PDB file of C-alpha atoms and ligand atoms in Angstrom:
ATOM      1  CA  MET A   1       9.379   7.943   0.050  1.00  0.00           C
ATOM      2  CA  LEU A   2      10.161  10.903  -2.150  1.00  0.00           C
ATOM      3  CA  LEU A   3      10.262  10.056  -5.829  1.00  0.00           C
ATOM      4  CA  ARG A   4      11.329  12.251  -8.704  1.00  0.00           C
ATOM      5  CA  ILE A   5       9.360  11.869 -11.937  1.00  0.00           C
ATOM      6  CA  PRO A   6      11.800  13.161 -14.559  1.00  0.00           C
ATOM      7  CA  ALA A   7      10.500  14.932 -17.678  1.00  0.00           C
ATOM      8  CA  LEU A   8       6.801  14.475 -16.960  1.00  0.00           C
ATOM      9  CA  LEU A   9       6.359  17.265 -19.514  1.00  0.00           C
ATOM     10  CA  THR A  10       8.507  17.809 -22.596  1.00  0.00           C
ATOM     11  CA  PRO A  11      10.498  21.056 -22.995  1.00  0.00           C
ATOM     12  CA  ASP A  12       8.008  22.138 -25.661  1.00  0.00           C
ATOM     13  CA  GLU A  13       5.045  21.503 -23.348  1.00  0.00           C
ATOM     14  CA  VAL A  14       6.785  23.395 -20.550  1.00  0.00           C
ATOM     15  CA  ARG A  15       7.395  26.337 -22.882  1.00  0.00           C
ATOM     16  CA  ARG A  16       3.739  26.500 -23.918  1.00  0.00           C
ATOM     17  CA  CYS A  17       2.528  26.139 -20.316  1.00  0.00           C
ATOM     18  CA  ARG A  18       4.881  28.895 -19.176  1.00  0.00           C
ATOM     19  CA  GLN A  19       3.584  31.295 -21.808  1.00  0.00           C
ATOM     20  CA  ALA A  20       0.040  30.625 -20.649  1.00  0.00           C
ATOM     21  CA  LEU A  21       0.948  30.907 -16.959  1.00  0.00           C
ATOM     22  CA  GLU A  22       2.818  34.182 -17.438  1.00  0.00           C
ATOM     23  CA  SER A  23      -0.224  35.837 -19.006  1.00  0.00           C
ATOM     24  CA  ALA A  24      -2.831  34.268 -16.695  1.00  0.00           C
ATOM     25  CA  ALA A  25      -4.892  36.262 -14.177  1.00  0.00           C
ATOM     26  CA  TRP A  26      -3.298  35.490 -10.796  1.00  0.00           C
ATOM     27  CA  GLN A  27      -4.868  36.308  -7.483  1.00  0.00           C
ATOM     28  CA  ASP A  28      -3.488  36.903  -4.029  1.00  0.00           C
ATOM     29  CA  GLY A  29      -2.921  33.597  -2.216  1.00  0.00           C
ATOM     30  CA  ARG A  30      -4.302  35.120   0.971  1.00  0.00           C
ATOM     31  CA  THR A  31      -7.860  34.711  -0.316  1.00  0.00           C
ATOM     32  CA  THR A  32      -7.680  30.974   0.393  1.00  0.00           C
ATOM     33  CA  ALA A  33      -5.474  30.997   3.482  1.00  0.00           C
ATOM     34  CA  GLY A  34      -6.929  30.627   6.961  1.00  0.00           C
ATOM     35  CA  HIS A  35      -6.948  33.562   9.370  1.00  0.00           C
ATOM     36  CA  VAL A  36      -3.567  32.815  10.963  1.00  0.00           C
ATOM     37  CA  ALA A  37      -1.880  31.737   7.734  1.00  0.00           C
ATOM     38  CA  ALA A  38      -3.123  34.853   5.927  1.00  0.00           C
ATOM     39  CA  GLN A  39      -0.840  37.015   8.042  1.00  0.00           C
ATOM     40  CA  VAL A  40       2.280  35.495   6.477  1.00  0.00           C
ATOM     41  CA  LYS A  41       1.022  34.130   3.161  1.00  0.00           C
ATOM     42  CA  SER A  42       2.102  36.234   0.208  1.00  0.00           C
ATOM     43  CA  ASN A  43       2.134  34.114  -2.905  1.00  0.00           C
ATOM     44  CA  LEU A  44      -0.051  34.288  -5.977  1.00  0.00           C
ATOM     45  CA  GLN A  45      -2.297  31.520  -7.222  1.00  0.00           C
ATOM     46  CA  LEU A  46      -4.630  30.818 -10.094  1.00  0.00           C
ATOM     47  CA  PRO A  47      -8.343  30.821  -9.216  1.00  0.00           C
ATOM     48  CA  LEU A  48      -9.688  27.255  -9.128  1.00  0.00           C
ATOM     49  CA  ASP A  49     -11.947  28.027 -12.110  1.00  0.00           C
ATOM     50  CA  SER A  50      -9.143  29.509 -14.224  1.00  0.00           C
ATOM     51  CA  ALA A  51      -9.380  28.247 -17.823  1.00  0.00           C
ATOM     52  CA  THR A  52      -5.574  28.312 -18.111  1.00  0.00           C
ATOM     53  CA  GLY A  53      -5.258  26.290 -14.918  1.00  0.00           C
ATOM     54  CA  GLN A  54      -7.807  23.753 -16.092  1.00  0.00           C
ATOM     55  CA  GLN A  55      -6.091  23.310 -19.473  1.00  0.00           C
ATOM     56  CA  ILE A  56      -2.637  22.810 -18.004  1.00  0.00           C
ATOM     57  CA  GLY A  57      -4.134  20.673 -15.243  1.00  0.00           C
ATOM     58  CA  ASP A  58      -5.700  18.371 -17.838  1.00  0.00           C
ATOM     59  CA  LEU A  59      -2.345  18.077 -19.611  1.00  0.00           C
ATOM     60  CA  ILE A  60      -0.618  17.159 -16.335  1.00  0.00           C
ATOM     61  CA  LEU A  61      -3.249  14.525 -15.487  1.00  0.00           C
ATOM     62  CA  ASP A  62      -3.015  13.044 -18.975  1.00  0.00           C
ATOM     63  CA  ARG A  63       0.773  12.734 -18.738  1.00  0.00           C
ATOM     64  CA  LEU A  64       0.598  11.284 -15.222  1.00  0.00           C
ATOM     65  CA  GLY A  65      -1.887   8.659 -16.374  1.00  0.00           C
ATOM     66  CA  ARG A  66       0.630   7.473 -18.954  1.00  0.00           C
ATOM     67  CA  ASN A  67       3.641   7.646 -16.638  1.00  0.00           C
ATOM     68  CA  PRO A  68       4.608   4.159 -15.370  1.00  0.00           C
ATOM     69  CA  LEU A  69       6.653   5.554 -12.473  1.00  0.00           C
ATOM     70  CA  PHE A  70       3.779   7.688 -11.154  1.00  0.00           C
ATOM     71  CA  MET A  71       1.222   4.922 -11.621  1.00  0.00           C
ATOM     72  CA  SER A  72       3.432   2.401  -9.829  1.00  0.00           C
ATOM     73  CA  ALA A  73       4.304   4.718  -6.935  1.00  0.00           C
ATOM     74  CA  ALA A  74       0.987   6.548  -6.385  1.00  0.00           C
ATOM     75  CA  LEU A  75      -1.529   3.822  -7.346  1.00  0.00           C
ATOM     76  CA  PRO A  76      -4.112   6.547  -7.990  1.00  0.00           C
ATOM     77  CA  LEU A  77      -7.818   6.150  -7.338  1.00  0.00           C
ATOM     78  CA  LYS A  78      -8.811   9.829  -7.634  1.00  0.00           C
ATOM     79  CA  VAL A  79      -6.704  12.901  -8.379  1.00  0.00           C
ATOM     80  CA  LEU A  80      -7.670  16.446  -7.435  1.00  0.00           C
ATOM     81  CA  PRO A  81      -7.510  19.051 -10.209  1.00  0.00           C
ATOM     82  CA  PRO A  82      -3.986  20.541 -10.173  1.00  0.00           C
ATOM     83  CA  ARG A  83      -3.577  23.987  -8.583  1.00  0.00           C
ATOM     84  CA  PHE A  84      -1.000  26.561  -9.550  1.00  0.00           C
ATOM     85  CA  ASN A  85       1.086  29.060  -7.699  1.00  0.00           C
ATOM     86  CA  ARG A  86       3.594  31.706  -8.542  1.00  0.00           C
ATOM     87  CA  TYR A  87       6.108  33.030  -6.140  1.00  0.00           C
ATOM     88  CA  GLU A  88       7.951  36.278  -6.670  1.00  0.00           C
ATOM     89  CA  GLY A  89      11.315  36.998  -5.125  1.00  0.00           C
ATOM     90  CA  GLY A  90      11.208  39.151  -2.010  1.00  0.00           C
ATOM     91  CA  GLY A  91       8.062  37.615  -0.547  1.00  0.00           C
ATOM     92  CA  LYS A  92       8.004  36.244   2.957  1.00  0.00           C
ATOM     93  CA  SER A  93       7.395  32.549   2.344  1.00  0.00           C
ATOM     94  CA  GLY A  94       6.784  29.888  -0.269  1.00  0.00           C
ATOM     95  CA  ASN A  95       4.453  27.495  -2.007  1.00  0.00           C
ATOM     96  CA  HIS A  96       1.726  27.068   0.557  1.00  0.00           C
ATOM     97  CA  GLY A  97       2.809  30.396   1.934  1.00  0.00           C
ATOM     98  CA  TYR A  98       3.743  29.481   5.462  1.00  0.00           C
ATOM     99  CA  GLY A  99       6.204  27.350   7.393  1.00  0.00           C
ATOM    100  CA  ASN A 100       6.220  23.629   8.135  1.00  0.00           C
ATOM    101  CA  HIS A 101       2.782  22.085   7.926  1.00  0.00           C
ATOM    102  CA  ILE A 102       0.874  18.934   7.003  1.00  0.00           C
ATOM    103  CA  ASP A 103      -1.847  19.371   4.380  1.00  0.00           C
ATOM    104  CA  ASN A 104      -5.545  18.814   5.105  1.00  0.00           C
ATOM    105  CA  ALA A 105      -6.539  15.132   5.028  1.00  0.00           C
ATOM    106  CA  PHE A 106      -9.369  15.675   2.519  1.00  0.00           C
ATOM    107  CA  PHE A 107     -10.274  18.110  -0.221  1.00  0.00           C
ATOM    108  CA  THR A 108     -13.520  18.255  -2.183  1.00  0.00           C
ATOM    109  CA  ILE A 109     -13.358  18.291  -5.978  1.00  0.00           C
ATOM    110  CA  PRO A 110     -14.745  21.740  -6.882  1.00  0.00           C
ATOM    111  CA  GLY A 111     -18.353  21.660  -8.041  1.00  0.00           C
ATOM    112  CA  THR A 112     -18.913  18.152  -6.700  1.00  0.00           C
ATOM    113  CA  ALA A 113     -19.448  16.375  -3.379  1.00  0.00           C
ATOM    114  CA  ILE A 114     -16.519  14.036  -4.068  1.00  0.00           C
ATOM    115  CA  LYS A 115     -13.951  13.973  -1.294  1.00  0.00           C
ATOM    116  CA  VAL A 116     -10.361  13.130  -2.125  1.00  0.00           C
ATOM    117  CA  ARG A 117      -8.032  11.874   0.597  1.00  0.00           C
ATOM    118  CA  THR A 118      -4.598  13.426   0.256  1.00  0.00           C
ATOM    119  CA  ASP A 119      -2.459  10.264   0.338  1.00  0.00           C
ATOM    120  CA  VAL A 120       0.143  11.433  -2.186  1.00  0.00           C
ATOM    121  CA  SER A 121       1.301  15.018  -2.780  1.00  0.00           C
ATOM    122  CA  THR A 122       2.694  16.056  -6.151  1.00  0.00           C
ATOM    123  CA  THR A 123       4.554  19.194  -7.191  1.00  0.00           C
ATOM    124  CA  VAL A 124       5.291  19.882 -10.862  1.00  0.00           C
ATOM    125  CA  PHE A 125       7.987  22.469 -11.517  1.00  0.00           C
ATOM    126  CA  PHE A 126       7.424  25.073 -14.237  1.00  0.00           C
ATOM    127  CA  SER A 127      10.543  27.127 -13.539  1.00  0.00           C
ATOM    128  CA  ASP A 128      14.129  25.948 -13.910  1.00  0.00           C
ATOM    129  CA  PRO A 129      16.350  26.134 -10.815  1.00  0.00           C
ATOM    130  CA  TYR A 130      18.540  28.897 -12.302  1.00  0.00           C
ATOM    131  CA  GLU A 131      15.498  31.180 -12.697  1.00  0.00           C
ATOM    132  CA  TYR A 132      15.077  31.771  -8.972  1.00  0.00           C
ATOM    133  CA  GLU A 133      16.887  31.640  -5.658  1.00  0.00           C
ATOM    134  CA  GLY A 134      15.363  29.873  -2.663  1.00  0.00           C
ATOM    135  CA  GLY A 135      11.995  28.250  -3.246  1.00  0.00           C
ATOM    136  CA  GLU A 136      13.162  24.753  -2.321  1.00  0.00           C
ATOM    137  CA  LEU A 137      10.426  22.312  -1.343  1.00  0.00           C
ATOM    138  CA  MET A 138      11.556  20.946   2.021  1.00  0.00           C
ATOM    139  CA  VAL A 139      10.041  17.582   2.963  1.00  0.00           C
ATOM    140  CA  GLN A 140      10.583  15.740   6.244  1.00  0.00           C
ATOM    141  CA  ASP A 141      11.447  12.151   5.401  1.00  0.00           C
ATOM    142  CA  THR A 142      12.583   9.102   7.381  1.00  0.00           C
ATOM    143  CA  TYR A 143      16.118  10.071   6.307  1.00  0.00           C
ATOM    144  CA  GLY A 144      15.727  13.653   7.529  1.00  0.00           C
ATOM    145  CA  GLU A 145      14.794  16.818   5.705  1.00  0.00           C
ATOM    146  CA  GLN A 146      15.022  16.584   1.924  1.00  0.00           C
ATOM    147  CA  SER A 147      15.502  19.661  -0.261  1.00  0.00           C
ATOM    148  CA  VAL A 148      13.777  19.498  -3.637  1.00  0.00           C
ATOM    149  CA  LYS A 149      14.348  21.903  -6.528  1.00  0.00           C
ATOM    150  CA  LEU A 150      13.884  20.229  -9.900  1.00  0.00           C
ATOM    151  CA  ALA A 151      14.095  21.128 -13.568  1.00  0.00           C
ATOM    152  CA  ALA A 152      11.030  22.596 -15.256  1.00  0.00           C
ATOM    153  CA  GLY A 153       8.856  19.696 -16.426  1.00  0.00           C
ATOM    154  CA  ASP A 154       9.965  17.395 -13.598  1.00  0.00           C
ATOM    155  CA  ALA A 155       7.652  16.354 -10.775  1.00  0.00           C
ATOM    156  CA  ILE A 156       8.174  15.128  -7.224  1.00  0.00           C
ATOM    157  CA  ILE A 157       5.797  12.949  -5.253  1.00  0.00           C
ATOM    158  CA  TYR A 158       5.844  12.425  -1.491  1.00  0.00           C
ATOM    159  CA  PRO A 159       3.477  11.068   1.151  1.00  0.00           C
ATOM    160  CA  GLY A 160       0.648  13.436   2.078  1.00  0.00           C
ATOM    161  CA  THR A 161       1.421  12.642   5.712  1.00  0.00           C
ATOM    162  CA  SER A 162       4.768  14.485   5.426  1.00  0.00           C
ATOM    163  CA  LEU A 163       5.662  17.687   7.216  1.00  0.00           C
ATOM    164  CA  HIS A 164       6.775  20.154   4.530  1.00  0.00           C
ATOM    165  CA  ARG A 165       7.296  23.771   3.567  1.00  0.00           C
ATOM    166  CA  VAL A 166       8.653  25.852   0.721  1.00  0.00           C
ATOM    167  CA  ASN A 167      11.601  28.134   1.407  1.00  0.00           C
ATOM    168  CA  PRO A 168      11.163  31.831   0.605  1.00  0.00           C
ATOM    169  CA  VAL A 169      12.033  32.847  -2.943  1.00  0.00           C
ATOM    170  CA  THR A 170      14.616  35.622  -2.718  1.00  0.00           C
ATOM    171  CA  ARG A 171      15.104  36.316  -6.426  1.00  0.00           C
ATOM    172  CA  GLY A 172      13.246  35.560  -9.649  1.00  0.00           C
ATOM    173  CA  THR A 173       9.913  33.801 -10.066  1.00  0.00           C
ATOM    174  CA  ARG A 174       8.911  30.256  -9.234  1.00  0.00           C
ATOM    175  CA  TYR A 175       5.939  28.740 -11.063  1.00  0.00           C
ATOM    176  CA  ALA A 176       4.652  25.371  -9.887  1.00  0.00           C
ATOM    177  CA  SER A 177       1.619  23.146  -9.832  1.00  0.00           C
ATOM    178  CA  PHE A 178       0.619  21.109  -6.792  1.00  0.00           C
ATOM    179  CA  PHE A 179      -2.163  18.653  -6.144  1.00  0.00           C
ATOM    180  CA  TRP A 180      -3.107  15.508  -4.267  1.00  0.00           C
ATOM    181  CA  THR A 181      -3.924  11.923  -5.127  1.00  0.00           C
ATOM    182  CA  HIS A 182      -6.261   9.601  -3.279  1.00  0.00           C
ATOM    183  CA  SER A 183      -4.439   6.295  -3.572  1.00  0.00           C
ATOM    184  CA  LEU A 184      -5.803   2.769  -3.678  1.00  0.00           C
ATOM    185  CA  ILE A 185      -3.401   2.240  -0.768  1.00  0.00           C
ATOM    186  CA  LYS A 186      -3.694   4.581   2.220  1.00  0.00           C
ATOM    187  CA  SER A 187      -0.472   3.516   3.951  1.00  0.00           C
ATOM    188  CA  ALA A 188       2.756   5.047   2.641  1.00  0.00           C
ATOM    189  CA  GLU A 189       4.678   1.997   3.883  1.00  0.00           C
ATOM    190  CA  GLN A 190       2.451  -0.412   1.973  1.00  0.00           C
ATOM    191  CA  ARG A 191       2.667   1.757  -1.155  1.00  0.00           C
ATOM    192  CA  ARG A 192       6.444   1.703  -0.831  1.00  0.00           C
ATOM    193  CA  LEU A 193       6.517  -2.111  -0.593  1.00  0.00           C
ATOM    194  CA  LEU A 194       4.256  -2.472  -3.637  1.00  0.00           C
ATOM    195  CA  PHE A 195       6.378   0.029  -5.571  1.00  0.00           C
ATOM    196  CA  ASP A 196       9.615  -1.847  -4.765  1.00  0.00           C
ATOM    197  CA  LEU A 197       8.048  -5.188  -5.695  1.00  0.00           C
ATOM    198  CA  ASP A 198       6.635  -3.786  -8.935  1.00  0.00           C
ATOM    199  CA  GLN A 199       9.956  -2.213  -9.912  1.00  0.00           C
ATOM    200  CA  SER A 200      11.763  -5.509  -9.267  1.00  0.00           C
ATOM    201  CA  ILE A 201       9.238  -7.424 -11.371  1.00  0.00           C
ATOM    202  CA  GLN A 202       9.619  -4.888 -14.198  1.00  0.00           C
ATOM    203  CA  GLN A 203      13.411  -5.180 -14.023  1.00  0.00           C
ATOM    204  CA  LEU A 204      13.338  -8.986 -13.973  1.00  0.00           C
ATOM    205  CA  THR A 205      10.955  -8.933 -16.943  1.00  0.00           C
ATOM    206  CA  GLN A 206      13.459  -6.826 -18.887  1.00  0.00           C
ATOM    207  CA  GLU A 207      16.573  -8.702 -17.869  1.00  0.00           C
ATOM    208  CA  GLN A 208      15.204 -12.229 -18.087  1.00  0.00           C
ATOM    209  CA  PRO A 209      12.014 -12.222 -20.128  1.00  0.00           C
ATOM    210  CA  GLY A 210      10.138 -15.471 -19.733  1.00  0.00           C
ATOM    211  CA  HIS A 211      11.632 -16.173 -16.305  1.00  0.00           C
ATOM    212  CA  ALA A 212       9.446 -18.753 -14.592  1.00  0.00           C
ATOM    213  CA  ARG A 213       9.042 -16.703 -11.390  1.00  0.00           C
ATOM    214  CA  ILE A 214       7.670 -13.568 -13.060  1.00  0.00           C
ATOM    215  CA  ALA A 215       4.115 -14.873 -13.100  1.00  0.00           C
ATOM    216  CA  SER A 216       4.145 -15.908  -9.438  1.00  0.00           C
ATOM    217  CA  LEU A 217       5.722 -12.611  -8.325  1.00  0.00           C
ATOM    218  CA  SER A 218       3.125 -10.687 -10.350  1.00  0.00           C
ATOM    219  CA  GLY A 219       0.425 -12.778  -8.707  1.00  0.00           C
ATOM    220  CA  THR A 220       1.783 -11.936  -5.262  1.00  0.00           C
ATOM    221  CA  TYR A 221       1.852  -8.241  -6.201  1.00  0.00           C
ATOM    222  CA  HIS A 222      -1.798  -8.285  -7.211  1.00  0.00           C
ATOM    223  CA  ASN A 223      -2.839 -10.298  -4.189  1.00  0.00           C
ATOM    224  CA  LEU A 224      -1.141  -7.770  -1.898  1.00  0.00           C
ATOM    225  CA  LEU A 225      -2.823  -4.947  -3.798  1.00  0.00           C
ATOM    226  CA  ARG A 226      -6.187  -6.691  -3.410  1.00  0.00           C
ATOM    227  CA  MET A 227      -5.608  -7.300   0.304  1.00  0.00           C
ATOM    228  CA  TRP A 228      -4.479  -3.746   1.120  1.00  0.00           C
ATOM    229  CA  SER A 229      -6.588  -1.627  -1.206  1.00  0.00           C
ATOM    230  CA  GLU A 230      -9.652   0.122   0.140  1.00  0.00           C
ATOM    231  CA  ALA A 231     -11.387   0.808  -3.132  1.00  0.00           C
TER     232      ALA A 231
HETATM  233 NI1   NI B   1       1.292  21.980   1.820  1.00  0.00          NI
END
């Protein structure tokens, strides 16, 4: 399931983040690419210890923690510190710098021994679609290939098991953040079921507050969560 998180950041927050990103010290993305990938990777990224990256990353994590849609869909246990990339028009390829791929299953939180399983991938857009051409995030879904290019401040989440790529940027500059969440629920199908059930319960609670079945449906939700979670 691909899910758009609209307006994760306010226009004012996006503006301040953009100012910081535009004056940050970027480095060649090839420094972190593998040998084969390095031959085609040509994006820029913030070093993992970048103060700007850490500040904006903290803001993103704070907003995600208060976002009901993200919490319901991702069911986060651990979230990796957000990373940042910048793609200039005319380069050869996009976000992760090379064609279709599936991300590594685990990443270690820098400076720790904590491993994070990449159950849910998130991209936060810091450029508006009119600022660049190309640069679409292409994600293979059960319904085929989905093309994602969202407003600055919006986020998209999709299963870490998905084949994906970013199309080459042919004009302008694309700023984005990407990171992974280790979910309480490893299976994307089970997460989807829990998300649908939770959304229905929320809707029923709004439309018919005090409905007698809300408590039993909520109980079923939590019992499924207990049964399927690995934490
Ligand atoms: Ni990737």
